[in-house]
Tab-separated table of C-alpha atoms in Angstrom:
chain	number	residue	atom	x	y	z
A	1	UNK	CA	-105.098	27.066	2.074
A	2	UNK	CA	-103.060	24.778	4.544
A	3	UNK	CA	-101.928	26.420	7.340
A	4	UNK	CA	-99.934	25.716	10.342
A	5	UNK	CA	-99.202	27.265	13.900
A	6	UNK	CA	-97.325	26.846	16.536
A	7	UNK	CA	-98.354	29.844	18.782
A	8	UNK	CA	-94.892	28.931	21.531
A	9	UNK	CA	-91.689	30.178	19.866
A	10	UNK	CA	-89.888	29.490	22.772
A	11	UNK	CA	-90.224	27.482	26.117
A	12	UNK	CA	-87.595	26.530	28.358
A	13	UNK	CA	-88.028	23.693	31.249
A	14	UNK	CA	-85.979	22.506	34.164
A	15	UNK	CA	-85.066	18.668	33.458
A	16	UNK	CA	-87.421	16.413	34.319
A	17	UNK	CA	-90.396	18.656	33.941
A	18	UNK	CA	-93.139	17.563	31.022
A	19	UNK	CA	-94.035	19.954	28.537
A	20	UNK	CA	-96.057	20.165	25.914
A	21	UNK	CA	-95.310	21.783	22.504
A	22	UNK	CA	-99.162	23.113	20.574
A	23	UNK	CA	-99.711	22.623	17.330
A	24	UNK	CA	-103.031	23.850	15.520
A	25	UNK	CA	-103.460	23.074	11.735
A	26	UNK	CA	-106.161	24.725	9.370
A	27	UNK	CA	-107.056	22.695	6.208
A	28	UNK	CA	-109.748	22.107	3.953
A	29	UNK	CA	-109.479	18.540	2.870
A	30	UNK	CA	-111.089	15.306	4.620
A	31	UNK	CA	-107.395	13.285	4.336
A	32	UNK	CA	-104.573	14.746	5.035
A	33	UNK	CA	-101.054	13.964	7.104
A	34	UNK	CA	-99.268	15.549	10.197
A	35	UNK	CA	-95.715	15.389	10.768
A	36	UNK	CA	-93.036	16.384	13.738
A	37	UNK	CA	-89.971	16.809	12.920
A	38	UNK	CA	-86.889	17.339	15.434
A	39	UNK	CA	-83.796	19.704	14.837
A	40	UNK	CA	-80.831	19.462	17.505
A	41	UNK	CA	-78.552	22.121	17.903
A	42	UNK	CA	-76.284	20.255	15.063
A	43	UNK	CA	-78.966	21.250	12.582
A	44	UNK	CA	-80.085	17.926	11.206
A	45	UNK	CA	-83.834	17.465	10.604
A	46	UNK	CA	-85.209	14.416	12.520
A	47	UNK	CA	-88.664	12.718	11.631
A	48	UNK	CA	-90.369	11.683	15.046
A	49	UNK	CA	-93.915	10.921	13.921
A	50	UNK	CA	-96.571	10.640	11.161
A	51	UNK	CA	-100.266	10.665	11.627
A	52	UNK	CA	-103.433	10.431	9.013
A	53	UNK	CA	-106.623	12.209	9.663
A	54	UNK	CA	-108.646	8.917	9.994
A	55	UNK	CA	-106.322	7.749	13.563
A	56	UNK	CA	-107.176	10.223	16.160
A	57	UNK	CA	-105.581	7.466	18.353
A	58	UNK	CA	-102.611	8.930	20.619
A	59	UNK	CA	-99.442	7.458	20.266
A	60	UNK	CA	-96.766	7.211	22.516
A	61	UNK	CA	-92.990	5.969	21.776
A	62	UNK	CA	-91.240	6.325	25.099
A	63	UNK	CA	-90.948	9.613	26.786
A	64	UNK	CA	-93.225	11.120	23.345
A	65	UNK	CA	-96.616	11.689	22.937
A	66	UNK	CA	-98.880	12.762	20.527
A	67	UNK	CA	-102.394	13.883	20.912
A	68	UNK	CA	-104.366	14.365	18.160
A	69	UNK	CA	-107.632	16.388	18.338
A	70	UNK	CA	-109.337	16.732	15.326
A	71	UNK	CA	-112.517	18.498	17.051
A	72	UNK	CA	-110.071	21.315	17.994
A	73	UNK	CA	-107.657	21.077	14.369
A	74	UNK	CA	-104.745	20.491	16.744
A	75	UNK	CA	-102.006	17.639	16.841
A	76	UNK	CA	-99.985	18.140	19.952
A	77	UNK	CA	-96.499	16.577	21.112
A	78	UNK	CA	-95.648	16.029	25.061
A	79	UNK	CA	-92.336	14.855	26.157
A	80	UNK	CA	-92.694	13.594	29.673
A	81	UNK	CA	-89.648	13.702	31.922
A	82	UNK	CA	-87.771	16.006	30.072
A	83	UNK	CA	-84.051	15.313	29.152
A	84	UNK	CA	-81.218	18.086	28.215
A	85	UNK	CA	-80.646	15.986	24.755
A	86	UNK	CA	-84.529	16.932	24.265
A	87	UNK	CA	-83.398	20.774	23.905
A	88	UNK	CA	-84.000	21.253	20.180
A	89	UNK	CA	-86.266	23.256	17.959
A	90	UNK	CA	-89.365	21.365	16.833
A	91	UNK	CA	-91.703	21.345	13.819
A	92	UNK	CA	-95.293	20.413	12.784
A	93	UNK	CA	-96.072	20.302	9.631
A	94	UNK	CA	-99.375	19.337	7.503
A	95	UNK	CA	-99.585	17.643	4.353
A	96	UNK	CA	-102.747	17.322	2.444
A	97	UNK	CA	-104.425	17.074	-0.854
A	98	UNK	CA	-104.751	20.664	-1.596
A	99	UNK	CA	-100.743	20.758	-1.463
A	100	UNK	CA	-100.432	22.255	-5.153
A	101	UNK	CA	-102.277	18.933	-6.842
A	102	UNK	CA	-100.600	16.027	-5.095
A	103	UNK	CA	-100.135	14.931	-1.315
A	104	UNK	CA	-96.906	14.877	-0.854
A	105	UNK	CA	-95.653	18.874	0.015
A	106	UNK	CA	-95.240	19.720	3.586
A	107	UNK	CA	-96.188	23.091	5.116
A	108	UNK	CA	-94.341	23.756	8.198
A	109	UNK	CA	-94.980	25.783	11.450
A	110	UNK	CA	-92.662	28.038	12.278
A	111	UNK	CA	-91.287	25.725	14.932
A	112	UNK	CA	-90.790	26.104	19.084
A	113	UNK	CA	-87.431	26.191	20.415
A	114	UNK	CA	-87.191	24.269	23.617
A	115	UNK	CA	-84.867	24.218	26.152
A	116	UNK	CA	-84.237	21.982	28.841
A	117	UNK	CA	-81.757	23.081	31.318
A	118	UNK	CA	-80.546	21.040	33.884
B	1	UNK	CA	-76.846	2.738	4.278
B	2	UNK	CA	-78.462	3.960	1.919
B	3	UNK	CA	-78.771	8.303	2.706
B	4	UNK	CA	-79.467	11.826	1.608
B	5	UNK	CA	-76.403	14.313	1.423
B	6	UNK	CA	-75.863	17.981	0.497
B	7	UNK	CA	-72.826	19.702	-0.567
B	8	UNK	CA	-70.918	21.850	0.123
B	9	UNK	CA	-71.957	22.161	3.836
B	10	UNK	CA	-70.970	25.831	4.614
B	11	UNK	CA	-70.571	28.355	1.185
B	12	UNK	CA	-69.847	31.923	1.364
B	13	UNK	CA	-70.112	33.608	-1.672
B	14	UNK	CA	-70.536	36.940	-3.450
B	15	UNK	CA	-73.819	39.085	-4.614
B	16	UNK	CA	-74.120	38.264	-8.136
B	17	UNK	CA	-72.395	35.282	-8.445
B	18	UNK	CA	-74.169	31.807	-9.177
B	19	UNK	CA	-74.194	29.294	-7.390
B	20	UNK	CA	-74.919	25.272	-7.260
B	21	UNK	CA	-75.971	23.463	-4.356
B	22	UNK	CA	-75.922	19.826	-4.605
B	23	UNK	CA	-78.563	16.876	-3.154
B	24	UNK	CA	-77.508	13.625	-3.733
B	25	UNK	CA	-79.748	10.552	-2.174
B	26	UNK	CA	-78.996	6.899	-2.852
B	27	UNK	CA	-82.553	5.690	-1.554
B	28	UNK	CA	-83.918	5.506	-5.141
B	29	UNK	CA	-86.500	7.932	-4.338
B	30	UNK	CA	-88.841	9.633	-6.821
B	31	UNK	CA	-89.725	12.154	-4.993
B	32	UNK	CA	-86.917	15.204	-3.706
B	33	UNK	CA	-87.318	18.468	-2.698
B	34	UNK	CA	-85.749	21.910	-2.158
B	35	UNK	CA	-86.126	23.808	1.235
B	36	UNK	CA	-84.967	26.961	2.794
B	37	UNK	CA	-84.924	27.646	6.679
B	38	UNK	CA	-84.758	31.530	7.875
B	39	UNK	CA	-85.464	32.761	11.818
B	40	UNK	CA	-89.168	33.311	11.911
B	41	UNK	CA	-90.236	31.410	8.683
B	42	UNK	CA	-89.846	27.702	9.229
B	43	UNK	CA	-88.992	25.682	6.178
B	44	UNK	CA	-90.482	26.416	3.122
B	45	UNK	CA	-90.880	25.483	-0.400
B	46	UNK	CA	-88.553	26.007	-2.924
B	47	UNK	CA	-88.816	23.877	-5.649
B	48	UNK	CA	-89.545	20.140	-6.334
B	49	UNK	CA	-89.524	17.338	-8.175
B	50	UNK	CA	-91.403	13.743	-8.665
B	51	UNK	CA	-89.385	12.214	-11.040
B	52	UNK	CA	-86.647	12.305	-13.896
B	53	UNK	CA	-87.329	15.580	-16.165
B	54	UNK	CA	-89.972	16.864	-13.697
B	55	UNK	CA	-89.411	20.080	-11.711
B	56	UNK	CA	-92.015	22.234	-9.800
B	57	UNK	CA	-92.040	25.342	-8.326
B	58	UNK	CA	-92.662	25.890	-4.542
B	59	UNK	CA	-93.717	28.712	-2.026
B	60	UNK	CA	-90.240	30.887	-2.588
B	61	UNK	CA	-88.927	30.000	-6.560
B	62	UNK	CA	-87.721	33.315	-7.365
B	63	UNK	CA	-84.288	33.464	-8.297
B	64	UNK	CA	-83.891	29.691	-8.246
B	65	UNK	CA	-84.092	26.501	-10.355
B	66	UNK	CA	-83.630	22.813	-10.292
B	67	UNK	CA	-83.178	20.036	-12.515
B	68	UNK	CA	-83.824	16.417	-12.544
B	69	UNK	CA	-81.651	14.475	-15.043
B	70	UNK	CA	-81.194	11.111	-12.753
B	71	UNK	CA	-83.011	9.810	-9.952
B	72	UNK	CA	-79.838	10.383	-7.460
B	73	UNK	CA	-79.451	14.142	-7.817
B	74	UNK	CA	-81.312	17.351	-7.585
B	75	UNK	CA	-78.985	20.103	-7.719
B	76	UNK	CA	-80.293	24.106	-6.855
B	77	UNK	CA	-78.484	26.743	-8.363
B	78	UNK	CA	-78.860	30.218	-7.627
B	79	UNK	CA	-78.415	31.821	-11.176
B	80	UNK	CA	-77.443	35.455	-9.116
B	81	UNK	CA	-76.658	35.305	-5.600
B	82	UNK	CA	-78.526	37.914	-3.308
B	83	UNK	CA	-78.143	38.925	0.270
B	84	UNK	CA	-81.815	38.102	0.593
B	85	UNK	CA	-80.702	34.325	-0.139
B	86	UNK	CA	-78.421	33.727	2.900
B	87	UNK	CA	-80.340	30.880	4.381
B	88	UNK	CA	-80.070	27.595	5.239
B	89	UNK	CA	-81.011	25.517	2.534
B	90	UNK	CA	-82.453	21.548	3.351
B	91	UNK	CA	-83.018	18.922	0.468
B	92	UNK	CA	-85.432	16.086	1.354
B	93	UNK	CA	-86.626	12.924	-0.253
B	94	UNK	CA	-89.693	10.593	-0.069
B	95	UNK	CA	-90.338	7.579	-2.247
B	96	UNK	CA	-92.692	8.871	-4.734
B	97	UNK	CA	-94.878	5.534	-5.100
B	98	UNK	CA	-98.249	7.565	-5.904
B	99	UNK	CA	-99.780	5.334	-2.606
B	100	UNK	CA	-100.251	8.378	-0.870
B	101	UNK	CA	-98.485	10.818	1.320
B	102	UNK	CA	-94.978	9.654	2.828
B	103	UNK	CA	-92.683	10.917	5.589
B	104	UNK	CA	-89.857	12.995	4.046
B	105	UNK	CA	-85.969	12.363	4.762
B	106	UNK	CA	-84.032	15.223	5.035
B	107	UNK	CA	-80.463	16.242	4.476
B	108	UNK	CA	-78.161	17.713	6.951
B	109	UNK	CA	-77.928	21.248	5.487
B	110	UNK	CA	-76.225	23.694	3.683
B	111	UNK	CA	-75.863	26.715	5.063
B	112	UNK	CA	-75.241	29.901	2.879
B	113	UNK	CA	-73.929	33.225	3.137
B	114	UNK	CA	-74.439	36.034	0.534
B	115	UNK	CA	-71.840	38.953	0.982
């Protein structure tokens, strides 16, 4: 079965400091999706970033980065320069074709809180 | 703009009682689903569906249900309200086209509280 972890519950950073937030994945399937997802302290769910097992390319949109590793089953997310509007709790999440008979359900970590104080 | 809301936003309600929660998304997506959020769970599963007339269940069904009767809406009731339900409960969207997996658009959130 699909599985994800995210090992930090909590880390908390003095602004501009980079940090990365871990994510390790367990599946079975040759294709399958990863997903982060954002939540800010108002509670909204924010989509950052979608990857497919095929581009272990890393991406970076601004301050974000994502490095995917499939050698190690792990997709993780580094904000460089950290910013106090980066405090949030943040999710990784896996989709693949063993999802109940279709691609398209997400299983979520159980998501890292970080801070960043100023 | 086309968007995905939930209503109410905050309920408080009674043991017992039943309650609707509603999803409404005006993206003309096939594909919505049912989440719940609790403190050392992450989201998960709690029903779905791909289309008109279509409903699934998900990872935590029990003592829920769904249904589909238009594209716009997937309402979750709670047929008897238990204190094991306080959560906060997310409904997402995704286009359904069958091309393969899609991102999912989430709404901003009910949160419930069983007394």
């Amino acid at each position: 079965a699909q599985k994800v972890t995210q090992a930090q519950t909590e880390i908390s950073v003095v602004e501009k400091e980079d940090v990365t937030l871990d994510c390790v994945y367990e599946t079975r399937d040759t294709t399958y999706y990863l997903f982060w997802y954002k939540q800010p302290p108002s509670g909204e769910l924010v989509f950052l970033i979608r990857r497919n097992s095929f581009d272990e390319q890393n991406e970076i949109s601004g301050r974000y980065s994502w490095n995917f590793q499939k050698s190690t089953s792990s997709f993780n997310f580094t904000i460089t320069a950290s910013q106090v509007v980066d405090s949030a709790v943040y999710f990784c999440a896996l989709s693949d074709s063993n999802s109940g008979g279709s691609n398209y359900k997400l299983t979520f970590g159980k998501g890292t809180l970080l801070t960043v104080n100023p | 703009d086309a968007e995905i809301t939930q209503s109410p936003r905050h309920k408080i309600t009674e043991t017992g009682r039943q309650v609707t929660l509603a999803c409404h998304q005006t993206w003309n997506h096939n594909n919505m689903f049912w989440y719940r959020q609790d403190l050392g769970h992450g989201l998960r599963l709690i029903h779905y569906s791909y289309g008109v007339q279509d409903t699934n269940k998900g990872e935590v069904s029990d003592g829920y249900s769904v249904s589909r009767s238009n594209t716009e809406d997937l309402p979750l009731t709670l047929e008897s309200a238990a204190s094991s339900q306080t959560s906060v409960y997310f409904c997402a969207s995704s286009p359904g086209t069958r091309a393969g997996v899609e991102t999912q658009y989430f709404g901003p959130g009910t949160r419930l509280l069983v007394l």
